[in-house]
Amino acid sequence: MRGFLRVSPSFLGRRYQPTEGIGPFSSKFYSRPLSQDSTPPSQSQPPNLQLNLPAHSAPFPLRTHNCGALSALDAGSRVVLTGWLLPERKGRLVSFFPLKDSFGTVQLIVNHQDANHGMESLSDVPVESSILIEGTVLLRPPSARRPGPAGEIDVQVNNFVVLNPVNTAMPFVPSNPYNLPNEELRLRYRYLDLRRSVLSDNLKKRSRVAHLVRSTLHDNDFVEVETPVLLRSSVEGAREFLVPTRTGPLEHPSFFALQQSPQQPKQLLIASGAVDRYFQLAKCFRDEDGRKDRQPEFTQIDLELAYVSWGPTDAAQTTWTNTWRIGGAEVRKTVESMVKRIWKEVENVELPPEFQVMTYHEAMSRFGSDKPDTRFGLEIIDITENLPAVDRMEFETNKEILECIVVSKSNTPDFVQASRKCERDPAVEPFNISEKNLSHWLLRSKILGRLSRGPSNPSEDSAINEINKKLQLSIGDTVWLARRSKTPKGGSTALGRQRLNLFEYALGSGALKLPEDPHFLWITEFPLFTRSDDDKEFLAKGRWTSTHHPFTAPMWQDIEAMYNGDIESVRGQHYDLVLNGVEIGGGSVRVHDAAMQEYIFTNILKLNDEEKAPFQHLLHALQCGAPPHGGMALGFDRLMSILCKTASIRDVIAFPKTSVGTDLLFKTPAPVAPDVLGQYSLQPQGQ
């Protein structure tokens, strides 16, 4: 007869002596016989465990089922299961033990009477030990049945063997969700943290979505191509990770740079004509300063297409909404198709046929953000044109506008409490409208600078009355006031930030309930060039920088302005996809004309010959008949955090870094010995 454990005759009749483990738990291996009233299995079924032996001393049988796969249809079956033993719940006659594997959890039953036949009890096995059991599937009484996998059955344990006991003091018990330590400790022991179902389920969903992405793109004639990760350092984006190599001359250390994105390789791939449509799930690396919920290495769904349009034609206007006035409609169609399939198959949610489109200028004017959350109102209102004449002239001279958000007691009651208690942006001035100040509240504004001008005159009173009508002000309302430059800059305005302060407080207090449907939104027509932010100033050195990257094409309507030096007015053929106020992807139509690309490098970005050197191969490829092309990258980690409804992308990555870029599990980054550095002609600073 085949047994669970195949052993030599010298072991027969001999009992395995358990050894003492480290910490509070004993390192034991257990089995127990069938109960006296159990029916022995047939020859075709797994026989009994009769020997108390270490699991590695002899073979053990394969599991017949996963813990999450059993149902009422399996009642009466003999099964072999494996998994981690969870805490016992004792009854008067029986004990219940959850057994968990990566597929689910099943409840084991052990009769107290059966536990007294000379073998140790399952109760003595340390929690979280890896065990194998042989048992019989029992149908629960109707009153005890629960919905969901394995909710209608239990498994009565006939035999068990401990495959690997917990023999050390665990820093925490992952099966106890009510007593988890802080995230720092859990990241240090990530291999234990990943036993939690919430994290393992996230990884499974991530795998499923990755499969859907590949399937959708393959169905649309995309070819998956891997591009190099080790590239040359360039000035196209944020700080890079440098990789030293011993291949160069010792007196001049040489370095690779880990790719920030596959931008140049994918453009060269399309220029080659080898593929018409490319994609990959690409690993990318950025050595950024510590930022909330950022990772130094991340994954993006990367796309590039040949022969994309440069703007709508008359025929296309009947297909695409008029607000999509740039090229790349083919990219838009592909991405929307992919996203709609993901939401349908993973979330069972039907998304609209087309996503809403909004220009950068409109988004900044209405919501004060280049990634607006459109699930709630509080839109910004420009009141510059309604100001008294003297004030209006001042704003026009300074190229500024005056705008506000109104929290209405009647129209936006969800935000009334937030308006009194939320955080205030320092550039914003609040006014609580009362019966006393309704007719002259604006004249008390420090932002407007009217405090020293004395009493109002009839024309000013009339102007304020018109503003009150425009804003539909009532007693008890709150007005948030701010001034800004007429041309929006950056990613947010003061009122845009204040709008989010109001939103976060209202949501956190429970006053605001958001719709369940996701709100997707395209933002287009970004400024092509901007003055650098702090993150890129070390590269820009006061020069113009590309808002996104230097390969983005201008809108064809603005090409003349670009060559005439009106840099600030040039709009790019760039598009961002925003979901519920979070940017999940961005892309653009690329410059495919070598002369235009050279002009941007030299005349606008003011790159010197050394800075242009890393792009010479790209310029030459453009000269060799490269087709018009464009693409996009979607942040896969961010997308998954939204699908998994988790606040941090660390919850959808198997082994993430902390917010400051350190790995507490593998203890990286770490110093390298001086003799190793010497092989790369490097030495620690100061030596």
XYZ file of C-alpha atoms in Angstrom:
687
model
C 0.000 0.000 0.000
C 1.300 3.450 -0.874
C 1.682 5.673 2.173
C 1.938 9.373 2.650
C 5.513 8.948 3.826
C 7.772 6.388 2.183
C 10.282 5.167 4.818
C 12.747 2.336 5.375
C 11.770 -0.677 7.549
C 14.139 0.504 10.267
C 11.802 3.415 10.927
C 8.735 1.224 11.386
C 7.471 1.057 14.928
C 9.813 3.851 15.922
C 8.508 7.243 17.027
C 10.180 10.431 15.784
C 11.613 12.437 18.671
C 10.769 16.112 18.272
C 13.559 18.643 18.643
C 13.141 21.858 20.539
C 12.909 24.966 18.367
C 14.016 28.524 18.851
C 11.713 30.944 20.596
C 8.376 30.185 22.237
C 7.290 27.419 19.847
C 8.510 23.837 19.656
C 9.686 22.420 16.361
C 7.479 19.320 16.082
C 6.172 17.090 13.355
C 2.795 15.563 13.937
C 0.380 13.027 12.588
C -2.694 11.428 14.021
C -4.619 8.287 13.011
C -8.104 8.002 11.658
C -10.849 8.123 14.260
C -12.304 4.767 15.203
C -15.549 5.416 13.351
C -13.868 6.607 10.162
C -14.110 4.502 7.046
C -10.701 3.629 5.534
C -10.170 4.983 2.042
C -10.097 2.688 -0.951
C -6.874 1.768 -2.739
C -7.479 4.630 -5.208
C -7.679 7.182 -2.401
C -4.824 8.527 -0.231
C -4.139 6.098 2.653
C -3.690 7.133 6.262
C -0.807 8.934 7.917
C 0.472 6.456 10.461
C 4.025 7.634 11.148
C 5.196 10.621 13.154
C 8.131 11.656 10.924
C 9.757 14.856 9.683
C 8.231 15.878 6.376
C 11.598 15.972 4.638
C 12.485 12.396 5.659
C 10.193 10.841 3.063
C 7.889 11.824 0.189
C 4.470 13.233 0.934
C 1.456 13.198 -1.387
C 0.373 15.962 -3.699
C -2.651 17.976 -2.666
C -5.862 17.002 -4.418
C -7.576 20.388 -4.090
C -6.915 24.005 -3.244
C -8.475 25.336 -0.056
C -10.652 27.767 -1.968
C -11.858 25.207 -4.521
C -14.066 22.977 -2.361
C -17.846 23.277 -2.484
C -21.004 21.384 -1.575
C -20.443 19.223 -4.659
C -17.398 17.711 -2.913
C -19.341 16.503 0.140
C -18.221 12.988 1.120
C -14.952 13.194 -0.829
C -11.585 12.346 0.690
C -9.160 15.189 0.026
C -5.559 16.151 0.643
C -5.019 19.835 1.407
C -1.972 21.952 2.179
C -1.647 25.405 3.650
C -0.966 27.492 6.714
C -2.695 26.676 9.970
C -4.573 29.618 11.482
C -5.719 30.107 15.107
C -8.003 27.506 16.632
C -11.562 28.146 17.745
C -12.627 25.614 20.377
C -16.113 24.263 20.757
C -17.510 21.869 23.359
C -17.071 18.734 21.261
C -14.963 19.871 18.328
C -12.269 22.383 17.454
C -12.248 24.467 14.304
C -9.048 25.404 12.459
C -8.947 27.607 9.380
C -6.487 26.307 6.795
C -5.338 28.936 4.335
C -3.465 28.773 1.046
C -3.095 31.358 -1.701
C -6.429 30.272 -3.216
C -8.629 30.650 -0.159
C -9.494 29.336 3.290
C -11.325 26.228 4.413
C -12.456 25.287 7.907
C -11.052 22.100 9.418
C -12.888 20.147 12.117
C -11.199 17.963 14.730
C -13.325 15.952 17.179
C -11.980 16.225 20.720
C -12.576 12.502 21.195
C -10.413 11.702 18.177
C -7.521 13.762 19.529
C -6.827 11.342 22.399
C -5.446 8.280 20.637
C -1.788 8.615 21.564
C -0.787 11.146 18.932
C -0.279 14.873 19.496
C -3.170 17.190 18.739
C -3.449 19.671 15.903
C -3.907 22.200 18.703
C -0.213 21.842 19.537
C 0.935 22.921 16.082
C 2.145 26.544 16.077
C -0.052 29.010 14.223
C 1.178 29.831 10.671
C 2.926 26.450 10.339
C 2.771 24.820 6.924
C 0.839 21.547 7.140
C -0.734 18.818 5.023
C -4.014 17.200 6.018
C -6.064 14.292 4.752
C -9.736 14.518 5.509
C -13.355 14.147 4.509
C -15.523 16.943 3.140
C -18.660 17.438 5.256
C -21.724 19.460 4.311
C -22.573 22.073 6.921
C -26.061 22.227 8.452
C -28.224 24.724 6.529
C -28.125 27.236 9.393
C -24.310 27.270 9.375
C -23.795 27.753 5.647
C -22.248 30.984 4.438
C -21.976 32.513 0.958
C -18.662 32.437 -0.839
C -15.991 29.795 -1.520
C -16.004 26.856 0.919
C -18.846 28.492 2.856
C -21.069 25.414 2.664
C -18.590 22.784 3.796
C -16.044 21.806 6.432
C -13.256 19.239 6.242
C -13.001 16.689 9.043
C -9.332 15.926 9.642
C -8.389 12.259 9.505
C -4.609 12.650 9.350
C -2.105 15.445 9.204
C 1.606 16.053 8.909
C 3.516 19.234 9.622
C 5.515 20.129 6.531
C 7.367 23.002 8.157
C 6.567 24.292 11.643
C 7.039 27.814 12.844
C 10.102 27.443 15.047
C 10.958 31.038 15.817
C 9.312 34.025 17.378
C 7.392 35.687 14.538
C 7.486 39.515 14.575
C 3.750 39.540 13.901
C 0.974 37.138 12.938
C -0.304 38.056 9.461
C -3.563 36.181 10.013
C -4.563 38.634 12.755
C -5.791 41.796 10.971
C -6.627 43.525 14.263
C -3.109 43.535 15.668
C -0.870 44.435 12.745
C 2.296 46.448 13.374
C 3.172 49.655 11.524
C 4.026 49.548 7.835
C 7.757 49.915 8.426
C 7.924 46.636 10.357
C 5.678 44.898 7.847
C 7.940 46.006 4.978
C 10.925 44.636 6.888
C 9.193 41.242 6.977
C 7.376 41.545 3.667
C 7.410 37.760 3.127
C 5.090 37.473 6.141
C 2.998 40.494 5.230
C 2.275 38.989 1.809
C 0.425 36.117 3.489
C -2.397 38.545 4.178
C -5.229 37.917 1.752
C -5.665 41.601 0.974
C -2.131 41.779 -0.444
C -2.127 38.408 -2.184
C -5.482 39.246 -3.787
C -3.977 42.502 -5.077
C -1.132 40.607 -6.736
C -3.572 38.195 -8.378
C -5.666 41.069 -9.680
C -2.483 42.695 -10.969
C -1.631 39.525 -12.876
C -5.133 39.344 -14.305
C -5.055 42.965 -15.480
C -1.615 42.465 -17.051
C -3.058 39.533 -18.994
C -5.999 41.670 -20.165
C -3.623 44.419 -21.283
C -1.555 41.991 -23.330
C -4.636 40.291 -24.752
C -6.279 43.573 -25.800
C -3.147 44.945 -27.422
C -2.361 41.685 -29.230
C -5.919 41.714 -30.580
C -5.206 45.204 -31.961
C -2.036 44.142 -33.816
C 0.448 45.396 -31.230
C 3.775 43.583 -30.934
C 5.382 43.171 -27.519
C 9.059 44.113 -27.745
C 11.582 44.345 -24.907
C 13.854 47.373 -25.103
C 17.151 48.040 -23.282
C 17.117 48.979 -19.618
C 20.769 50.081 -19.637
C 20.963 53.299 -21.636
C 22.999 56.482 -21.786
C 22.518 59.344 -19.344
C 20.591 62.251 -20.884
C 18.875 65.505 -19.946
C 15.376 64.436 -20.967
C 13.808 64.103 -17.530
C 14.360 63.610 -13.815
C 17.454 62.352 -12.038
C 18.718 58.957 -13.154
C 20.247 55.902 -11.545
C 23.797 55.535 -12.831
C 25.348 52.089 -13.264
C 29.169 51.985 -13.343
C 30.883 49.569 -15.692
C 34.436 48.232 -16.021
C 34.350 48.290 -19.838
C 35.707 51.839 -20.223
C 39.251 53.128 -19.660
C 40.192 53.123 -15.981
C 41.186 56.781 -15.943
C 37.687 57.774 -17.114
C 34.890 55.894 -15.300
C 32.002 54.958 -17.585
C 28.358 54.642 -16.650
C 25.105 53.309 -17.960
C 21.866 54.973 -16.859
C 18.818 52.909 -15.956
C 15.998 53.959 -18.248
C 13.551 56.554 -16.983
C 11.259 55.290 -19.729
C 11.762 53.461 -23.051
C 11.184 56.779 -24.856
C 14.075 56.770 -27.314
C 14.154 52.991 -27.952
C 10.463 52.846 -28.791
C 10.680 55.838 -31.137
C 13.657 54.233 -32.881
C 11.749 50.960 -33.097
C 8.871 52.678 -34.898
C 11.318 54.619 -37.091
C 12.900 51.311 -38.135
C 9.627 50.005 -39.557
C 10.124 46.653 -37.813
C 6.778 47.018 -36.060
C 3.841 49.318 -36.710
C 2.469 49.103 -33.169
C 4.676 48.404 -30.151
C 3.990 47.764 -26.475
C 5.619 46.387 -23.364
C 5.108 46.368 -19.616
C 8.290 48.287 -18.980
C 10.332 48.659 -15.814
C 11.383 52.282 -15.313
C 13.699 53.940 -12.805
C 13.942 57.476 -11.416
C 16.247 58.633 -8.644
C 13.795 61.196 -7.331
C 13.830 62.801 -3.922
C 11.520 61.203 -1.393
C 7.934 61.895 -2.446
C 4.702 60.587 -1.086
C 3.729 57.280 -2.644
C 6.457 57.264 -5.302
C 8.720 54.343 -6.128
C 12.256 54.538 -7.563
C 11.378 51.588 -9.785
C 7.949 51.267 -11.295
C 6.067 49.607 -14.144
C 4.307 51.316 -17.016
C 2.166 50.087 -19.898
C 4.167 51.536 -22.770
C 2.728 52.063 -26.277
C 3.899 53.562 -29.566
C 2.114 53.680 -32.934
C 3.264 54.576 -36.431
C 1.390 56.924 -38.753
C -0.694 58.694 -36.125
C -2.651 61.766 -37.154
C -1.579 65.346 -36.432
C -5.075 66.629 -35.808
C -8.708 65.991 -36.734
C -9.901 66.244 -40.313
C -13.449 67.165 -41.289
C -14.351 63.487 -41.403
C -12.757 62.783 -38.025
C -14.797 65.525 -36.353
C -17.889 63.387 -36.682
C -16.120 60.603 -34.767
C -14.133 62.449 -32.124
C -15.438 65.203 -29.930
C -14.471 68.656 -31.138
C -12.427 69.345 -27.998
C -9.829 66.757 -29.144
C -8.072 69.199 -31.454
C -4.662 67.525 -31.422
C -3.271 64.437 -33.114
C -3.031 60.976 -31.614
C -6.687 60.003 -31.965
C -5.500 56.452 -32.693
C -3.706 56.332 -29.333
C -6.827 57.611 -27.599
C -8.973 54.934 -29.208
C -6.539 52.159 -28.242
C -6.217 53.253 -24.625
C -9.950 53.747 -24.143
C -10.609 50.288 -25.584
C -8.085 48.724 -23.210
C -9.316 50.589 -20.130
C -12.969 49.841 -20.878
C -12.194 46.129 -21.178
C -10.313 46.132 -17.864
C -13.186 47.800 -16.028
C -15.754 45.525 -17.637
C -13.994 42.230 -16.915
C -12.426 43.092 -13.551
C -14.963 45.494 -12.018
C -18.071 44.593 -14.076
C -18.509 48.298 -14.859
C -19.543 49.620 -18.265
C -17.645 52.802 -19.092
C -18.996 55.415 -21.535
C -18.255 54.980 -25.267
C -15.806 57.903 -25.154
C -14.087 59.637 -22.266
C -14.583 63.343 -21.628
C -11.946 65.703 -23.078
C -10.853 69.004 -21.538
C -8.025 71.364 -22.485
C -5.351 72.301 -19.976
C -6.580 75.906 -19.968
C -10.163 74.869 -19.254
C -9.111 72.470 -16.482
C -6.995 75.127 -14.773
C -9.739 77.747 -15.134
C -12.633 75.604 -13.885
C -10.889 73.379 -11.344
C -7.457 74.904 -10.700
C -5.705 71.636 -11.545
C -4.250 69.863 -14.571
C -5.681 66.615 -13.186
C -9.091 67.676 -11.866
C -11.375 65.434 -9.874
C -14.747 65.891 -11.562
C -16.706 63.731 -9.113
C -17.725 66.839 -7.162
C -18.476 70.467 -7.969
C -16.975 73.595 -6.374
C -15.996 75.019 -9.747
C -13.905 78.184 -9.859
C -15.534 81.405 -11.101
C -13.619 84.283 -12.696
C -15.007 87.649 -11.508
C -12.358 89.938 -13.024
C -14.704 91.380 -15.653
C -17.239 92.300 -12.966
C -14.837 94.285 -10.792
C -15.107 98.066 -10.384
C -13.329 99.809 -13.256
C -10.262 100.903 -11.297
C -9.646 97.378 -10.001
C -10.287 95.776 -13.380
C -7.682 98.037 -14.997
C -5.127 97.083 -12.338
C -5.623 93.370 -13.027
C -5.398 93.879 -16.783
C -2.154 95.842 -16.378
C -0.644 93.084 -14.233
C -2.006 90.337 -16.542
C -3.838 88.805 -13.591
C -7.348 87.619 -12.819
C -9.462 87.444 -9.650
C -11.350 84.213 -9.111
C -13.305 82.510 -6.362
C -15.044 79.381 -5.114
C -18.439 79.689 -3.437
C -19.480 77.232 -0.744
C -23.231 77.702 -0.796
C -25.306 76.838 2.234
C -28.123 75.722 -0.054
C -26.364 74.375 -3.177
C -23.262 72.728 -1.669
C -24.284 71.740 1.894
C -21.733 68.885 1.950
C -18.931 71.445 2.152
C -20.337 73.919 4.716
C -18.591 72.348 7.713
C -15.416 71.838 5.676
C -15.412 75.511 4.758
C -15.135 76.395 8.447
C -12.599 73.771 9.498
C -10.458 72.692 6.538
C -6.846 73.649 5.932
C -6.402 77.024 4.240
C -3.993 77.734 1.399
C -1.969 80.845 2.328
C -2.724 82.517 -1.023
C -6.492 82.236 -0.561
C -8.752 84.579 1.419
C -12.100 83.368 2.851
C -15.185 85.521 3.426
C -18.169 84.391 5.481
C -21.150 86.220 4.025
C -23.458 87.813 6.597
C -26.238 90.357 6.548
C -23.757 93.031 7.635
C -21.146 92.510 4.908
C -23.192 91.233 1.955
C -23.155 94.599 0.186
C -19.460 95.397 0.637
C -17.559 92.169 1.481
C -15.239 92.484 -1.525
C -14.098 95.958 -0.453
C -12.641 94.387 2.712
C -10.382 92.066 0.719
C -6.657 92.163 1.424
C -6.089 90.410 -1.900
C -7.912 93.180 -3.725
C -5.997 95.812 -1.747
C -9.057 98.002 -1.044
C -8.688 98.535 2.709
C -6.933 101.903 2.378
C -9.203 103.405 -0.278
C -11.931 104.752 1.975
C -15.732 104.443 1.546
C -17.198 102.943 -1.582
C -18.872 104.964 -4.304
C -22.118 104.136 -6.144
C -20.350 102.517 -9.104
C -18.440 100.199 -6.773
C -21.607 99.307 -4.894
C -23.236 98.478 -8.223
C -20.286 96.289 -9.257
C -20.390 94.317 -6.006
C -24.132 93.869 -6.394
C -23.554 92.407 -9.881
C -20.869 90.068 -8.495
C -23.264 88.910 -5.768
C -25.862 88.117 -8.437
C -23.316 86.275 -10.572
C -22.206 84.187 -7.583
C -25.807 83.806 -6.305
C -24.617 84.708 -2.813
C -26.841 84.278 0.234
C -26.414 84.806 3.952
C -24.345 81.926 5.377
C -22.317 81.278 2.216
C -18.519 81.330 2.153
C -16.450 82.838 -0.650
C -12.838 81.733 -1.181
C -10.951 84.426 -3.100
C -7.570 84.342 -4.896
C -5.683 86.167 -7.635
C -3.335 84.582 -10.149
C -1.621 85.246 -13.456
C -3.970 85.259 -16.434
C -1.979 82.502 -18.117
C -2.131 79.420 -15.874
C 1.175 77.799 -15.005
C 2.193 74.549 -13.405
C -0.102 71.830 -12.197
C -2.377 73.753 -9.835
C -3.552 77.171 -8.695
C -4.133 78.417 -5.156
C -7.893 77.921 -5.503
C -7.327 74.505 -7.037
C -5.393 73.479 -3.934
C -8.064 74.999 -1.692
C -10.729 73.071 -3.582
C -8.894 69.854 -2.683
C -8.592 70.955 0.959
C -12.369 71.373 1.085
C -12.882 68.033 -0.647
C -10.550 66.075 1.629
C -12.122 67.443 4.795
C -15.685 66.844 3.588
C -14.826 63.321 2.494
C -12.917 62.512 5.681
C -15.709 63.792 7.915
C -18.309 61.720 6.102
C -20.270 64.749 4.905
C -19.506 64.031 1.247
C -20.484 60.827 -0.532
C -18.822 60.261 -3.900
C -20.427 58.488 -6.860
C -19.221 54.938 -7.392
C -18.744 55.283 -11.146
C -15.177 56.167 -12.181
C -14.672 59.566 -13.819
C -12.173 59.342 -16.683
C -10.972 62.533 -18.310
C -8.474 63.455 -21.023
C -6.485 66.670 -20.536
C -4.981 68.059 -23.759
C -3.147 71.071 -25.188
C -0.594 71.548 -22.413
C 1.996 74.309 -22.800
C 4.816 72.769 -24.813
C 7.531 74.629 -22.891
C 7.739 75.940 -19.330
C 10.269 77.361 -16.974
C 11.730 74.495 -14.965
C 10.390 73.410 -11.605
C 12.670 72.664 -8.659
C 13.047 69.009 -9.652
C 14.580 69.873 -13.048
C 16.312 73.168 -12.258
C 19.668 71.425 -11.797
C 19.446 70.444 -15.474
C 17.690 73.490 -16.941
C 19.888 76.183 -15.364
C 17.321 78.904 -16.018
C 16.486 77.827 -19.581
C 13.160 76.825 -21.067
C 12.339 73.170 -20.438
C 9.953 70.772 -22.122
C 6.782 70.473 -20.082
C 6.880 66.709 -20.596
C 9.844 65.730 -22.780
C 11.662 67.327 -25.734
C 10.203 64.929 -28.315
C 6.598 66.201 -28.037
C 5.320 67.872 -31.199
C 3.693 71.318 -31.157
C 0.107 71.723 -32.298
C 0.246 72.508 -36.001
C -1.638 75.761 -35.339
C 1.257 76.972 -33.104
C 4.264 76.022 -35.251
C 4.595 79.534 -36.646
C 4.513 81.035 -33.140
C 7.254 78.628 -32.064
C 9.570 79.670 -34.900
C 8.759 83.338 -34.222
C 9.932 83.056 -30.612
C 6.531 83.223 -28.892
C 7.539 80.226 -26.781
C 5.064 80.624 -23.923
C 2.016 80.459 -26.204
C 2.956 77.192 -27.955
C 0.694 74.265 -27.108
C 1.873 70.684 -27.351
C 0.190 67.611 -28.771
C 0.282 66.059 -25.327
C -2.523 64.216 -23.566
C -2.922 62.983 -19.997
C -5.497 60.455 -18.841
C -6.945 61.339 -15.438
C -9.093 59.116 -13.241
C -10.852 60.578 -10.197
C -8.277 63.347 -9.914
C -5.258 61.068 -10.366
C -3.080 61.102 -13.467
C -2.735 57.500 -14.588
C -1.015 58.048 -17.923
C 0.370 60.497 -20.406
C 1.577 60.570 -23.974
C 2.019 62.687 -27.050
C 2.448 62.896 -30.771
C 6.214 63.006 -31.396
C 8.329 65.300 -33.504
C 9.162 63.235 -36.595
C 10.905 66.042 -38.511
C 14.646 66.090 -37.770
C 14.954 69.805 -38.563
C 12.181 70.709 -36.122
C 13.691 68.468 -33.440
C 17.104 70.084 -33.948
C 15.509 73.555 -33.708
C 13.852 72.646 -30.392
C 17.123 71.298 -28.984
C 19.244 74.250 -30.110
C 17.065 77.356 -30.257
C 14.523 76.770 -27.498
C 16.054 74.391 -24.961
C 19.527 75.854 -25.634
C 21.288 72.498 -25.377
C 25.002 72.575 -26.049
C 26.789 70.013 -28.210
C 27.577 67.787 -25.239
C 23.941 67.785 -24.122
C 22.723 67.022 -27.660
C 25.171 64.142 -28.158
C 22.883 61.466 -26.600
C 20.221 62.290 -29.218
C 22.277 62.156 -32.431
C 21.113 58.644 -33.291
C 17.490 59.769 -32.893
C 18.021 62.782 -35.155
C 19.609 60.552 -37.789
C 16.722 58.070 -37.558
C 14.260 60.913 -38.147
C 16.242 61.868 -41.262
C 15.833 58.328 -42.601
C 12.106 58.530 -43.308
C 10.668 58.002 -39.830
C 6.853 57.993 -39.993
C 4.649 60.298 -37.936
C 4.298 58.502 -34.642
C 2.958 58.886 -31.142
C 2.347 56.905 -28.022
C 1.550 56.809 -24.368
C 2.574 55.298 -21.048
C 0.139 54.378 -18.290
C 1.382 53.939 -14.736
C 0.559 50.312 -14.053
C 1.166 50.534 -10.294
C -1.087 53.586 -9.942
C -3.778 51.980 -12.098
C -3.711 48.877 -9.911
C -3.917 50.859 -6.675
C -7.148 52.406 -7.980
C -8.568 49.059 -9.094
C -7.647 47.523 -5.728
C -9.072 50.543 -3.875
C -5.923 51.065 -1.841
C -4.393 54.395 -0.914
C -0.792 53.346 -1.569
C 0.864 51.797 -4.596
C 3.021 49.823 -2.153
C -0.014 47.598 -1.580
C 0.010 46.404 -5.205
C 3.771 45.776 -5.507
C 5.230 42.537 -4.165
C 8.433 44.038 -2.749
C 8.104 47.837 -2.672
C 10.483 50.510 -1.457
C 9.585 53.018 1.243
C 8.528 56.566 0.405
C 12.185 57.635 0.696
C 13.392 54.916 -1.681
C 14.876 52.406 0.761
C 14.232 48.666 0.859
C 13.871 47.505 4.456
C 13.743 43.819 3.512
C 16.854 43.613 1.332
C 18.500 46.517 3.191
C 19.241 48.609 0.131
C 20.752 50.895 -0.941
C 23.942 49.829 0.802
C 27.589 50.937 0.699
C 30.094 49.042 -1.417
C 33.597 48.109 -0.296
C 36.387 50.456 -1.493
C 38.178 47.647 -3.341
C 34.997 46.972 -5.339
C 34.648 50.672 -6.150
C 38.250 50.660 -7.286
C 37.386 48.199 -10.054
C 35.244 50.969 -11.543
C 37.857 53.712 -10.977
C 35.693 55.131 -8.200
C 36.467 55.989 -4.617
C 34.481 57.323 -1.659
C 34.309 61.100 -1.475
C 37.165 62.597 0.545
C 39.568 59.696 -0.037
